[in-house]
Amino acid sequence: MNYWLMKSEPAAFSIDDLARTRDGTTVWDGVRNYQARNFIRSMKKDDLVFFYHSSCEEPGIAGVATVQKEAYPDATAFDRSNDHYDSESDPSNPRWFAVDVKLVKRFERIITLEQLKSHGADELRNMVVLKRGNRLSVTPLTRAEWDFICSLASR
């Protein structure tokens, strides 16, 4: 099993929006960064995901989801009317991929970026989202990072 952190701006799509979807499941599409794309292609069914709210008043981890469907071509890349359209992406050799994720649980409170940073010198020192200049929307986590963050959620 692998562990991931996936960022979404809550004004665009929040964990509450995920909760309101049919069966709490949605496609995670629109990723247009090659490194994040490679992470998406590495995801396996049942991998665990922290749903992270970014670019908002209180950024942080809002809950847990699971990968329901492994990587497949991102249809938004081929849709001229979509903001994520990529004229150079070829359906016969897709450049961009999506996965389906399903809500497992919302946390009672956000685990804020500040809380995560307060552990950045020790338990979370290698966590990608805490690295200066990181803008990736999908990043891997270690099992130790996952377990530690889960312990923060239960406090």
Tab-separated table of C-alpha atoms in Angstrom:
chain	number	residue	atom	x	y	z
A	1	MET	CA	0.000	0.000	0.000
A	2	ASN	CA	1.113	3.530	-0.770
A	3	TYR	CA	0.252	6.799	0.951
A	4	TRP	CA	-0.400	10.124	-0.747
A	5	LEU	CA	-1.313	13.744	-0.159
A	6	MET	CA	-3.521	15.361	-2.803
A	7	LYS	CA	-4.167	19.102	-2.799
A	8	SER	CA	-7.304	20.864	-3.909
A	9	GLU	CA	-8.393	24.446	-3.509
A	10	PRO	CA	-11.642	24.263	-1.514
A	11	ALA	CA	-13.149	27.076	-3.615
A	12	ALA	CA	-12.770	24.751	-6.627
A	13	PHE	CA	-13.422	21.356	-4.957
A	14	SER	CA	-13.449	20.728	-1.212
A	15	ILE	CA	-13.751	17.636	0.928
A	16	ASP	CA	-17.378	18.667	1.488
A	17	ASP	CA	-17.883	18.609	-2.283
A	18	LEU	CA	-16.406	15.105	-2.337
A	19	ALA	CA	-18.821	14.067	0.426
A	20	ARG	CA	-21.747	15.299	-1.681
A	21	THR	CA	-20.795	13.281	-4.773
A	22	ARG	CA	-22.500	10.041	-5.642
A	23	ASP	CA	-20.988	7.405	-3.338
A	24	GLY	CA	-18.419	9.978	-2.150
A	25	THR	CA	-16.363	9.244	-5.259
A	26	THR	CA	-14.939	11.530	-7.915
A	27	VAL	CA	-12.362	11.671	-10.669
A	28	TRP	CA	-9.152	13.499	-9.709
A	29	ASP	CA	-8.300	15.166	-12.979
A	30	GLY	CA	-6.716	18.330	-14.318
A	31	VAL	CA	-3.198	17.674	-12.985
A	32	ARG	CA	-0.755	19.363	-15.362
A	33	ASN	CA	2.636	18.814	-13.793
A	34	TYR	CA	4.809	15.940	-14.996
A	35	GLN	CA	6.099	14.913	-11.577
A	36	ALA	CA	2.581	14.924	-10.084
A	37	ARG	CA	1.375	13.030	-13.178
A	38	ASN	CA	4.007	10.365	-12.547
A	39	PHE	CA	2.810	10.035	-8.961
A	40	ILE	CA	-0.764	9.590	-10.227
A	41	ARG	CA	0.397	6.836	-12.567
A	42	SER	CA	2.013	5.107	-9.549
A	43	MET	CA	-1.183	5.017	-7.514
A	44	LYS	CA	-2.801	1.649	-6.850
A	45	LYS	CA	-6.344	0.746	-5.917
A	46	ASP	CA	-6.910	1.074	-2.159
A	47	ASP	CA	-3.909	3.370	-1.624
A	48	LEU	CA	-4.697	5.915	1.080
A	49	VAL	CA	-4.848	9.653	0.422
A	50	PHE	CA	-4.889	12.704	2.644
A	51	PHE	CA	-7.223	15.315	1.147
A	52	TYR	CA	-5.467	18.656	1.603
A	53	HIS	CA	-7.107	22.073	1.245
A	54	SER	CA	-4.674	24.542	-0.344
A	55	SER	CA	-4.671	28.224	-1.271
A	56	CYS	CA	-7.257	29.103	1.359
A	57	GLU	CA	-7.552	30.858	4.698
A	58	GLU	CA	-6.617	27.728	6.655
A	59	PRO	CA	-4.645	25.277	4.488
A	60	GLY	CA	-4.308	21.770	5.820
A	61	ILE	CA	-5.437	18.164	5.770
A	62	ALA	CA	-9.222	17.870	5.817
A	63	GLY	CA	-9.644	14.101	5.728
A	64	VAL	CA	-8.875	10.742	4.164
A	65	ALA	CA	-9.781	9.209	0.817
A	66	THR	CA	-8.810	6.048	-0.971
A	67	VAL	CA	-7.891	5.363	-4.580
A	68	GLN	CA	-10.821	3.544	-6.196
A	69	LYS	CA	-9.607	3.369	-9.783
A	70	GLU	CA	-6.006	3.390	-10.934
A	71	ALA	CA	-4.634	5.848	-13.484
A	72	TYR	CA	-6.430	6.259	-16.799
A	73	PRO	CA	-6.245	8.983	-19.472
A	74	ASP	CA	-7.530	12.339	-18.247
A	75	ALA	CA	-10.441	13.205	-20.531
A	76	THR	CA	-10.180	16.918	-19.708
A	77	ALA	CA	-6.950	17.049	-21.716
A	78	PHE	CA	-8.937	16.294	-24.895
A	79	ASP	CA	-11.947	18.544	-24.201
A	80	ARG	CA	-11.487	21.898	-25.946
A	81	SER	CA	-14.108	23.502	-23.695
A	82	ASN	CA	-12.286	22.488	-20.483
A	83	ASP	CA	-9.793	24.737	-18.681
A	84	HIS	CA	-7.394	21.765	-18.561
A	85	TYR	CA	-7.431	21.167	-22.321
A	86	ASP	CA	-4.006	20.359	-23.771
A	87	SER	CA	-3.810	20.718	-27.545
A	88	GLU	CA	-0.643	18.624	-27.618
A	89	SER	CA	-2.107	15.677	-25.721
A	90	ASP	CA	-2.926	12.736	-27.995
A	91	PRO	CA	-5.674	10.239	-27.062
A	92	SER	CA	-3.629	7.413	-28.620
A	93	ASN	CA	-0.641	8.358	-26.443
A	94	PRO	CA	-2.057	10.331	-23.489
A	95	ARG	CA	0.147	12.771	-21.623
A	96	TRP	CA	-2.127	13.324	-18.605
A	97	PHE	CA	-3.835	10.882	-16.264
A	98	ALA	CA	-6.541	10.838	-13.606
A	99	VAL	CA	-7.569	8.508	-10.781
A	100	ASP	CA	-10.859	8.032	-8.962
A	101	VAL	CA	-10.856	8.716	-5.232
A	102	LYS	CA	-13.469	7.957	-2.607
A	103	LEU	CA	-14.011	9.697	0.708
A	104	VAL	CA	-13.188	7.604	3.759
A	105	LYS	CA	-13.686	10.283	6.426
A	106	ARG	CA	-13.608	13.981	7.096
A	107	PHE	CA	-11.582	15.063	10.081
A	108	GLU	CA	-13.446	16.876	12.856
A	109	ARG	CA	-10.927	19.670	12.438
A	110	ILE	CA	-8.364	20.558	9.783
A	111	ILE	CA	-4.798	19.510	10.557
A	112	THR	CA	-3.370	22.869	9.628
A	113	LEU	CA	-0.224	23.569	7.666
A	114	GLU	CA	1.079	25.357	10.780
A	115	GLN	CA	0.562	22.193	12.859
A	116	LEU	CA	2.387	20.148	10.231
A	117	LYS	CA	5.227	22.678	10.131
A	118	SER	CA	5.564	22.523	13.916
A	119	HIS	CA	6.705	18.907	13.462
A	120	GLY	CA	8.850	19.689	10.403
A	121	ALA	CA	12.131	19.381	12.261
A	122	ASP	CA	11.413	15.876	13.476
A	123	GLU	CA	8.620	13.455	12.483
A	124	LEU	CA	7.703	15.256	9.254
A	125	ARG	CA	11.127	16.612	8.264
A	126	ASN	CA	11.031	14.943	4.806
A	127	MET	CA	7.384	15.616	4.018
A	128	VAL	CA	7.256	17.135	0.529
A	129	VAL	CA	4.384	19.556	1.218
A	130	LEU	CA	6.548	21.230	3.878
A	131	LYS	CA	9.472	21.838	1.525
A	132	ARG	CA	10.014	25.453	0.537
A	133	GLY	CA	8.635	26.212	-2.914
A	134	ASN	CA	6.686	22.958	-3.239
A	135	ARG	CA	3.655	23.405	-5.469
A	136	LEU	CA	2.931	19.797	-6.400
A	137	SER	CA	-0.731	18.823	-6.129
A	138	VAL	CA	0.093	15.144	-5.569
A	139	THR	CA	2.933	13.939	-3.340
A	140	PRO	CA	3.905	10.632	-1.751
A	141	LEU	CA	4.079	10.060	1.987
A	142	THR	CA	5.936	7.458	3.986
A	143	ARG	CA	4.074	5.090	6.264
A	144	ALA	CA	5.686	6.839	9.252
A	145	GLU	CA	4.431	10.249	8.038
A	146	TRP	CA	0.960	8.797	7.459
A	147	ASP	CA	0.807	7.237	10.917
A	148	PHE	CA	2.067	10.375	12.625
A	149	ILE	CA	-0.473	12.601	10.864
A	150	CYS	CA	-3.248	10.158	11.760
A	151	SER	CA	-2.153	10.484	15.390
A	152	LEU	CA	-2.506	14.280	15.078
A	153	ALA	CA	-6.047	13.821	13.795
A	154	SER	CA	-7.025	11.727	16.788
A	155	ARG	CA	-5.724	14.212	19.382
